[in-house]
Amino acid sequence: MVNLSRYTLRGMATVGALAGFAALALPNAQAAQTSSTTKTAATAATATTADPAIPNGHQPIVIGNPPAGDGLTTKASLTNVVRYNRLYKTGPITPSKCKEVNVSLRTYTGVNQYLSQLFRCTYAEWALPLKQAGAAYKVAPTLVVTTARTINSYCGTVTDTAFFCAYNGRSWIYMPTAQIISFWKSSPTLARAYATNTLAHEYGHHVQWLTGILNASWQRQRAFSTYAAQLEESRRRELQASCLGSASIAANKRYYPMSGGLYQQWVYVVTNSGDQPGGVRDHGSLKNHRFWSFAGFNASRSYAVAGNCNTFNATSAYVS
């Protein structure tokens, strides 16, 4: 968790104040998340006092520009980059047809095998939409699975949390093992759901980075004059990453079966992720985190699409 009032982004050029930014109405495809599937999922995620807390990831950190794809332009306004990005018009996310690895997540070796397989699957799923968006779709992040509590990266030092780092045209996804192993001891199914969702979310930040959304959003945030506006921009970015991650999970759900107990535990994870009482309001409320996760998972059509995840075109109420 980052206190945005103290956070500085190294290497990011200061931009002028943005004028006239006003959130638009939520698209119908996103506003219609009141299906029986959603209601059933919400019921399945009812927490008890014994249920564990789901930690938020760290804010993504970007230093320098992403590699330029065929259709990626840096000349468009920051608002156009985040709100009308070509990513939102891409077709279905491609199922990787990867299977879930049947390993114990009690040790580093097991967690590493599990996440490495899921990482390869997620890369394959996003290749076509990223190509359609004009991004450098062949550029993959480097996955770092680590037992270390404190991680020293090109983007600085981060403790006890997963995070995405982009530095001078390269990117990394850092996945600590401690939380996953801890969940495994109490509920192996919860550990699988948490690991799957966390990696998918962090890869969502990679998708944002390659399409220019991540850099543009950070520049917008730095340009806002009030702390409240900066926090809302952060929430738009985080909620979108969760939506994109959920869409990629749904794309492959026939092969990596997100059903039964695993689906119920995934619902628990996304329902209980987000800003906790008394914490910094930079990830989104639990209600809105669930909403955008379902928006990605339950696409308006028969396949998962990135266009369901345009949080930058939503009213403030949907990113509170």
GROMACS .gro file of C-alpha atoms in nm:
model
  320
    1MET     CA    1   0.000   0.000   0.000
    2VAL     CA    2   0.135   0.341  -0.094
    3ASN     CA    3   0.059   0.672   0.072
    4LEU     CA    4   0.011   0.881  -0.241
    5SER     CA    5   0.065   1.204  -0.052
    6ARG     CA    6   0.429   1.104  -0.006
    7TYR     CA    7   0.476   0.899  -0.323
    8THR     CA    8   0.699   1.033  -0.598
    9LEU     CA    9   0.747   0.873  -0.935
   10ARG     CA   10   1.107   0.877  -1.048
   11GLY     CA   11   1.174   0.968  -1.409
   12MET     CA   12   0.820   1.082  -1.490
   13ALA     CA   13   0.806   1.423  -1.652
   14THR     CA   14   0.582   1.679  -1.484
   15VAL     CA   15   0.286   1.773  -1.700
   16GLY     CA   16   0.057   2.074  -1.702
   17ALA     CA   17  -0.272   2.078  -1.518
   18LEU     CA   18  -0.553   1.893  -1.692
   19ALA     CA   19  -0.864   2.093  -1.767
   20GLY     CA   20  -1.222   1.986  -1.799
   21PHE     CA   21  -1.192   1.624  -1.684
   22ALA     CA   22  -1.533   1.485  -1.603
   23ALA     CA   23  -1.624   1.117  -1.576
   24LEU     CA   24  -1.878   0.997  -1.825
   25ALA     CA   25  -2.169   0.762  -1.772
   26LEU     CA   26  -2.089   0.397  -1.719
   27PRO     CA   27  -2.133   0.189  -2.038
   28ASN     CA   28  -2.440  -0.033  -2.043
   29ALA     CA   29  -2.230  -0.346  -2.063
   30GLN     CA   30  -2.077  -0.259  -1.728
   31ALA     CA   31  -2.387  -0.121  -1.564
   32ALA     CA   32  -2.574  -0.444  -1.620
   33GLN     CA   33  -2.380  -0.651  -1.369
   34THR     CA   34  -2.691  -0.761  -1.180
   35SER     CA   35  -2.730  -1.105  -1.329
   36SER     CA   36  -2.823  -1.413  -1.131
   37THR     CA   37  -2.463  -1.529  -1.172
   38THR     CA   38  -2.338  -1.221  -0.993
   39LYS     CA   39  -2.594  -1.257  -0.715
   40THR     CA   40  -2.505  -1.621  -0.664
   41ALA     CA   41  -2.137  -1.535  -0.656
   42ALA     CA   42  -2.192  -1.262  -0.402
   43THR     CA   43  -2.383  -1.503  -0.180
   44ALA     CA   44  -2.102  -1.756  -0.205
   45ALA     CA   45  -1.854  -1.493  -0.090
   46THR     CA   46  -2.024  -1.409   0.238
   47ALA     CA   47  -1.747  -1.376   0.493
   48THR     CA   48  -1.730  -1.498   0.848
   49THR     CA   49  -1.522  -1.361   1.131
   50ALA     CA   50  -1.270  -1.640   1.073
   51ASP     CA   51  -1.210  -1.556   0.708
   52PRO     CA   52  -0.866  -1.418   0.627
   53ALA     CA   53  -0.805  -1.067   0.497
   54ILE     CA   54  -0.702  -1.030   0.134
   55PRO     CA   55  -0.404  -0.792   0.099
   56ASN     CA   56  -0.387  -0.531  -0.174
   57GLY     CA   57  -0.094  -0.524  -0.410
   58HIS     CA   58   0.149  -0.236  -0.435
   59GLN     CA   59   0.090   0.051  -0.674
   60PRO     CA   60   0.249  -0.022  -1.015
   61ILE     CA   61   0.564   0.179  -1.073
   62VAL     CA   62   0.670   0.307  -1.415
   63ILE     CA   63   0.999   0.473  -1.508
   64GLY     CA   64   1.034   0.565  -1.873
   65ASN     CA   65   0.815   0.482  -2.171
   66PRO     CA   66   0.692   0.139  -2.287
   67PRO     CA   67   0.827  -0.013  -2.609
   68ALA     CA   68   0.637   0.135  -2.904
   69GLY     CA   69   0.406  -0.093  -3.098
   70ASP     CA   70   0.279  -0.039  -3.451
   71GLY     CA   71  -0.026   0.156  -3.340
   72LEU     CA   72   0.087   0.307  -3.012
   73THR     CA   73   0.109   0.684  -3.019
   74THR     CA   74   0.235   0.921  -2.754
   75LYS     CA   75   0.090   1.226  -2.930
   76ALA     CA   76  -0.269   1.174  -2.819
   77SER     CA   77  -0.390   1.362  -2.512
   78LEU     CA   78  -0.358   1.181  -2.182
   79THR     CA   79  -0.736   1.163  -2.147
   80ASN     CA   80  -0.773   1.010  -2.494
   81VAL     CA   81  -0.504   0.751  -2.417
   82VAL     CA   82  -0.683   0.624  -2.106
   83ARG     CA   83  -1.044   0.675  -2.216
   84TYR     CA   84  -1.045   0.589  -2.586
   85ASN     CA   85  -0.756   0.346  -2.610
   86ARG     CA   86  -0.757   0.096  -2.895
   87LEU     CA   87  -0.746  -0.179  -2.633
   88TYR     CA   88  -1.117  -0.127  -2.567
   89LYS     CA   89  -1.206  -0.215  -2.925
   90THR     CA   90  -1.013  -0.540  -2.944
   91GLY     CA   91  -1.175  -0.878  -2.991
   92PRO     CA   92  -1.203  -1.172  -2.753
   93ILE     CA   93  -0.915  -1.264  -2.528
   94THR     CA   94  -0.770  -1.588  -2.661
   95PRO     CA   95  -0.797  -1.897  -2.440
   96SER     CA   96  -0.450  -2.035  -2.378
   97LYS     CA   97  -0.594  -2.383  -2.318
   98CYS     CA   98  -0.341  -2.423  -2.038
   99LYS     CA   99  -0.421  -2.655  -1.751
  100GLU     CA  100  -0.376  -2.571  -1.385
  101VAL     CA  101  -0.062  -2.731  -1.243
  102ASN     CA  102  -0.140  -2.987  -0.974
  103VAL     CA  103   0.122  -2.900  -0.713
  104SER     CA  104   0.128  -2.817  -0.346
  105LEU     CA  105   0.166  -2.447  -0.270
  106ARG     CA  106   0.324  -2.523   0.066
  107THR     CA  107   0.678  -2.455  -0.059
  108TYR     CA  108   0.860  -2.207  -0.280
  109THR     CA  109   0.913  -2.477  -0.542
  110GLY     CA  110   0.543  -2.550  -0.570
  111VAL     CA  111   0.441  -2.184  -0.581
  112ASN     CA  112   0.705  -2.114  -0.844
  113GLN     CA  113   0.582  -2.400  -1.064
  114TYR     CA  114   0.221  -2.289  -1.024
  115LEU     CA  115   0.283  -1.923  -1.101
  116SER     CA  116   0.523  -1.993  -1.388
  117GLN     CA  117   0.262  -2.203  -1.566
  118LEU     CA  118  -0.007  -1.942  -1.506
  119PHE     CA  119   0.229  -1.669  -1.628
  120ARG     CA  120   0.288  -1.850  -1.958
  121CYS     CA  121  -0.086  -1.898  -1.999
  122THR     CA  122  -0.162  -1.532  -1.935
  123TYR     CA  123   0.103  -1.415  -2.181
  124ALA     CA  124  -0.054  -1.633  -2.452
  125GLU     CA  125  -0.404  -1.503  -2.376
  126TRP     CA  126  -0.312  -1.136  -2.409
  127ALA     CA  127  -0.099  -1.161  -2.726
  128LEU     CA  128  -0.380  -1.114  -2.980
  129PRO     CA  129  -0.569  -0.830  -2.804
  130LEU     CA  130  -0.242  -0.645  -2.752
  131LYS     CA  131  -0.152  -0.690  -3.118
  132GLN     CA  132  -0.496  -0.561  -3.219
  133ALA     CA  133  -0.440  -0.262  -2.990
  134GLY     CA  134  -0.118  -0.177  -3.173
  135ALA     CA  135   0.099  -0.251  -2.871
  136ALA     CA  136   0.431  -0.436  -2.856
  137TYR     CA  137   0.250  -0.764  -2.794
  138LYS     CA  138   0.559  -0.985  -2.796
  139VAL     CA  139   0.712  -0.803  -2.500
  140ALA     CA  140   0.660  -1.010  -2.186
  141PRO     CA  141   0.733  -0.905  -1.830
  142THR     CA  142   0.986  -1.099  -1.626
  143LEU     CA  143   0.823  -1.303  -1.350
  144VAL     CA  144   1.010  -1.296  -1.019
  145VAL     CA  145   0.881  -1.542  -0.759
  146THR     CA  146   1.058  -1.475  -0.432
  147THR     CA  147   1.065  -1.573  -0.067
  148ALA     CA  148   1.208  -1.234   0.030
  149ARG     CA  149   0.988  -1.001   0.235
  150THR     CA  150   1.166  -0.692   0.107
  151ILE     CA  151   1.227  -0.668  -0.267
  152ASN     CA  152   1.486  -0.436  -0.420
  153SER     CA  153   1.395  -0.353  -0.779
  154TYR     CA  154   1.475  -0.095  -1.046
  155CYS     CA  155   1.161   0.082  -0.924
  156GLY     CA  156   1.267   0.097  -0.561
  157THR     CA  157   1.213  -0.114  -0.249
  158VAL     CA  158   0.879  -0.281  -0.173
  159THR     CA  159   0.791  -0.499   0.127
  160ASP     CA  160   0.541  -0.785   0.167
  161THR     CA  161   0.336  -0.741  -0.148
  162ALA     CA  162   0.309  -0.830  -0.515
  163PHE     CA  163   0.380  -0.547  -0.757
  164PHE     CA  164   0.449  -0.448  -1.117
  165CYS     CA  165   0.760  -0.253  -1.217
  166ALA     CA  166   0.840  -0.103  -1.557
  167TYR     CA  167   1.181   0.050  -1.617
  168ASN     CA  168   1.330   0.178  -1.944
  169GLY     CA  169   1.134  -0.049  -2.177
  170ARG     CA  170   1.139  -0.360  -1.957
  171SER     CA  171   0.891  -0.482  -1.699
  172TRP     CA  172   0.874  -0.721  -1.404
  173ILE     CA  173   0.603  -0.885  -1.197
  174TYR     CA  174   0.717  -0.960  -0.843
  175MET     CA  175   0.526  -1.232  -0.659
  176PRO     CA  176   0.624  -1.302  -0.295
  177THR     CA  177   0.542  -1.653  -0.180
  178ALA     CA  178   0.470  -1.593   0.191
  179GLN     CA  179   0.102  -1.497   0.158
  180ILE     CA  180   0.023  -1.781  -0.081
  181ILE     CA  181   0.191  -2.037   0.146
  182SER     CA  182   0.008  -1.893   0.448
  183PHE     CA  183  -0.329  -1.927   0.273
  184TRP     CA  184  -0.243  -2.283   0.165
  185LYS     CA  185  -0.204  -2.390   0.529
  186SER     CA  186  -0.563  -2.288   0.607
  187SER     CA  187  -0.728  -2.342   0.267
  188PRO     CA  188  -0.547  -2.479  -0.039
  189THR     CA  189  -0.834  -2.370  -0.263
  190LEU     CA  190  -0.813  -2.013  -0.134
  191ALA     CA  191  -0.437  -2.015  -0.196
  192ARG     CA  192  -0.493  -2.120  -0.557
  193ALA     CA  193  -0.760  -1.855  -0.610
  194TYR     CA  194  -0.550  -1.583  -0.451
  195ALA     CA  195  -0.238  -1.674  -0.650
  196THR     CA  196  -0.435  -1.687  -0.975
  197ASN     CA  197  -0.611  -1.357  -0.918
  198THR     CA  198  -0.301  -1.171  -0.797
  199LEU     CA  199  -0.088  -1.269  -1.094
  200ALA     CA  200  -0.372  -1.187  -1.335
  201HIS     CA  201  -0.411  -0.842  -1.174
  202GLU     CA  202  -0.041  -0.763  -1.197
  203TYR     CA  203  -0.039  -0.877  -1.560
  204GLY     CA  204  -0.328  -0.637  -1.611
  205HIS     CA  205  -0.085  -0.359  -1.519
  206HIS     CA  206   0.151  -0.492  -1.788
  207VAL     CA  207  -0.131  -0.465  -2.042
  208GLN     CA  208  -0.195  -0.108  -1.925
  209TRP     CA  209   0.174  -0.029  -1.964
  210LEU     CA  210   0.210  -0.170  -2.317
  211THR     CA  211  -0.097   0.021  -2.437
  212GLY     CA  212   0.017   0.351  -2.286
  213ILE     CA  213  -0.261   0.361  -2.028
  214LEU     CA  214  -0.036   0.317  -1.725
  215ASN     CA  215   0.203   0.600  -1.809
  216ALA     CA  216  -0.078   0.835  -1.912
  217SER     CA  217  -0.271   0.761  -1.592
  218TRP     CA  218   0.031   0.837  -1.375
  219GLN     CA  219   0.085   1.167  -1.557
  220ARG     CA  220  -0.282   1.255  -1.510
  221GLN     CA  221  -0.257   1.174  -1.141
  222ARG     CA  222   0.048   1.395  -1.094
  223ALA     CA  223  -0.128   1.681  -1.272
  224PHE     CA  224  -0.439   1.682  -1.054
  225SER     CA  225  -0.427   1.956  -0.795
  226THR     CA  226  -0.617   1.780  -0.516
  227TYR     CA  227  -0.537   1.467  -0.321
  228ALA     CA  228  -0.895   1.342  -0.371
  229ALA     CA  229  -0.860   1.361  -0.749
  230GLN     CA  230  -0.523   1.186  -0.735
  231LEU     CA  231  -0.671   0.903  -0.530
  232GLU     CA  232  -0.961   0.863  -0.773
  233GLU     CA  233  -0.717   0.832  -1.062
  234SER     CA  234  -0.530   0.564  -0.870
  235ARG     CA  235  -0.856   0.375  -0.811
  236ARG     CA  236  -0.944   0.389  -1.181
  237ARG     CA  237  -0.606   0.236  -1.261
  238GLU     CA  238  -0.626  -0.038  -0.998
  239LEU     CA  239  -0.986  -0.133  -1.067
  240GLN     CA  240  -0.908  -0.159  -1.437
  241ALA     CA  241  -0.615  -0.393  -1.367
  242SER     CA  242  -0.848  -0.616  -1.163
  243CYS     CA  243  -1.104  -0.612  -1.442
  244LEU     CA  244  -0.845  -0.700  -1.707
  245GLY     CA  245  -0.709  -0.976  -1.486
  246SER     CA  246  -1.055  -1.122  -1.434
  247ALA     CA  247  -1.122  -1.110  -1.809
  248SER     CA  248  -0.809  -1.314  -1.879
  249ILE     CA  249  -0.906  -1.566  -1.611
  250ALA     CA  250  -1.251  -1.600  -1.768
  251ALA     CA  251  -1.109  -1.643  -2.118
  252ASN     CA  252  -0.947  -1.970  -2.016
  253LYS     CA  253  -1.203  -2.091  -1.761
  254ARG     CA  254  -1.299  -2.399  -1.966
  255TYR     CA  255  -0.942  -2.530  -1.951
  256TYR     CA  256  -0.820  -2.390  -1.621
  257PRO     CA  257  -1.153  -2.468  -1.458
  258MET     CA  258  -1.267  -2.163  -1.264
  259SER     CA  259  -1.570  -2.344  -1.128
  260GLY     CA  260  -1.695  -2.515  -0.814
  261GLY     CA  261  -1.488  -2.452  -0.504
  262LEU     CA  262  -1.213  -2.267  -0.689
  263TYR     CA  263  -1.465  -2.024  -0.837
  264GLN     CA  264  -1.627  -1.968  -0.497
  265GLN     CA  265  -1.290  -1.890  -0.343
  266TRP     CA  266  -1.205  -1.659  -0.634
  267VAL     CA  267  -1.533  -1.478  -0.565
  268TYR     CA  268  -1.429  -1.447  -0.201
  269VAL     CA  269  -1.095  -1.299  -0.305
  270VAL     CA  270  -1.240  -1.036  -0.539
  271THR     CA  271  -1.524  -0.952  -0.298
  272ASN     CA  272  -1.284  -0.889  -0.011
  273SER     CA  273  -1.010  -0.709  -0.203
  274GLY     CA  274  -0.986  -0.331  -0.207
  275ASP     CA  275  -0.957  -0.044   0.037
  276GLN     CA  276  -1.001  -0.142   0.398
  277PRO     CA  277  -1.151   0.088   0.666
  278GLY     CA  278  -0.893   0.341   0.781
  279GLY     CA  279  -0.658   0.269   0.492
  280VAL     CA  280  -0.555   0.481   0.194
  281ARG     CA  281  -0.836   0.501  -0.064
  282ASP     CA  282  -0.620   0.414  -0.365
  283HIS     CA  283  -0.751   0.072  -0.481
  284GLY     CA  284  -1.131   0.109  -0.473
  285SER     CA  285  -1.404   0.002  -0.234
  286LEU     CA  286  -1.476  -0.367  -0.180
  287LYS     CA  287  -1.808  -0.319  -0.363
  288ASN     CA  288  -1.649  -0.161  -0.668
  289HIS     CA  289  -1.362  -0.407  -0.675
  290ARG     CA  290  -1.617  -0.688  -0.693
  291PHE     CA  291  -1.815  -0.498  -0.957
  292TRP     CA  292  -1.520  -0.450  -1.192
  293SER     CA  293  -1.391  -0.803  -1.135
  294PHE     CA  294  -1.729  -0.939  -1.242
  295ALA     CA  295  -1.739  -0.691  -1.532
  296GLY     CA  296  -1.424  -0.855  -1.662
  297PHE     CA  297  -1.522  -1.212  -1.579
  298ASN     CA  298  -1.884  -1.191  -1.695
  299ALA     CA  299  -1.845  -1.016  -2.031
  300SER     CA  300  -2.158  -0.884  -2.202
  301ARG     CA  301  -2.096  -1.125  -2.488
  302SER     CA  302  -2.010  -1.491  -2.492
  303TYR     CA  303  -1.639  -1.417  -2.462
  304ALA     CA  304  -1.419  -1.202  -2.239
  305VAL     CA  305  -1.320  -0.864  -2.383
  306ALA     CA  306  -1.099  -0.581  -2.259
  307GLY     CA  307  -1.365  -0.328  -2.359
  308ASN     CA  308  -1.562  -0.420  -2.048
  309CYS     CA  309  -1.285  -0.266  -1.838
  310ASN     CA  310  -1.291   0.103  -1.929
  311THR     CA  311  -1.287   0.240  -1.575
  312PHE     CA  312  -1.169   0.576  -1.707
  313ASN     CA  313  -1.505   0.624  -1.878
  314ALA     CA  314  -1.706   0.549  -1.563
  315THR     CA  315  -1.871   0.792  -1.325
  316SER     CA  316  -1.702   0.857  -0.991
  317ALA     CA  317  -1.954   0.640  -0.806
  318TYR     CA  318  -1.823   0.331  -0.985
  319VAL     CA  319  -1.463   0.401  -0.889
  320SER     CA  320  -1.513   0.512  -0.531
   0.00000   0.00000   0.00000
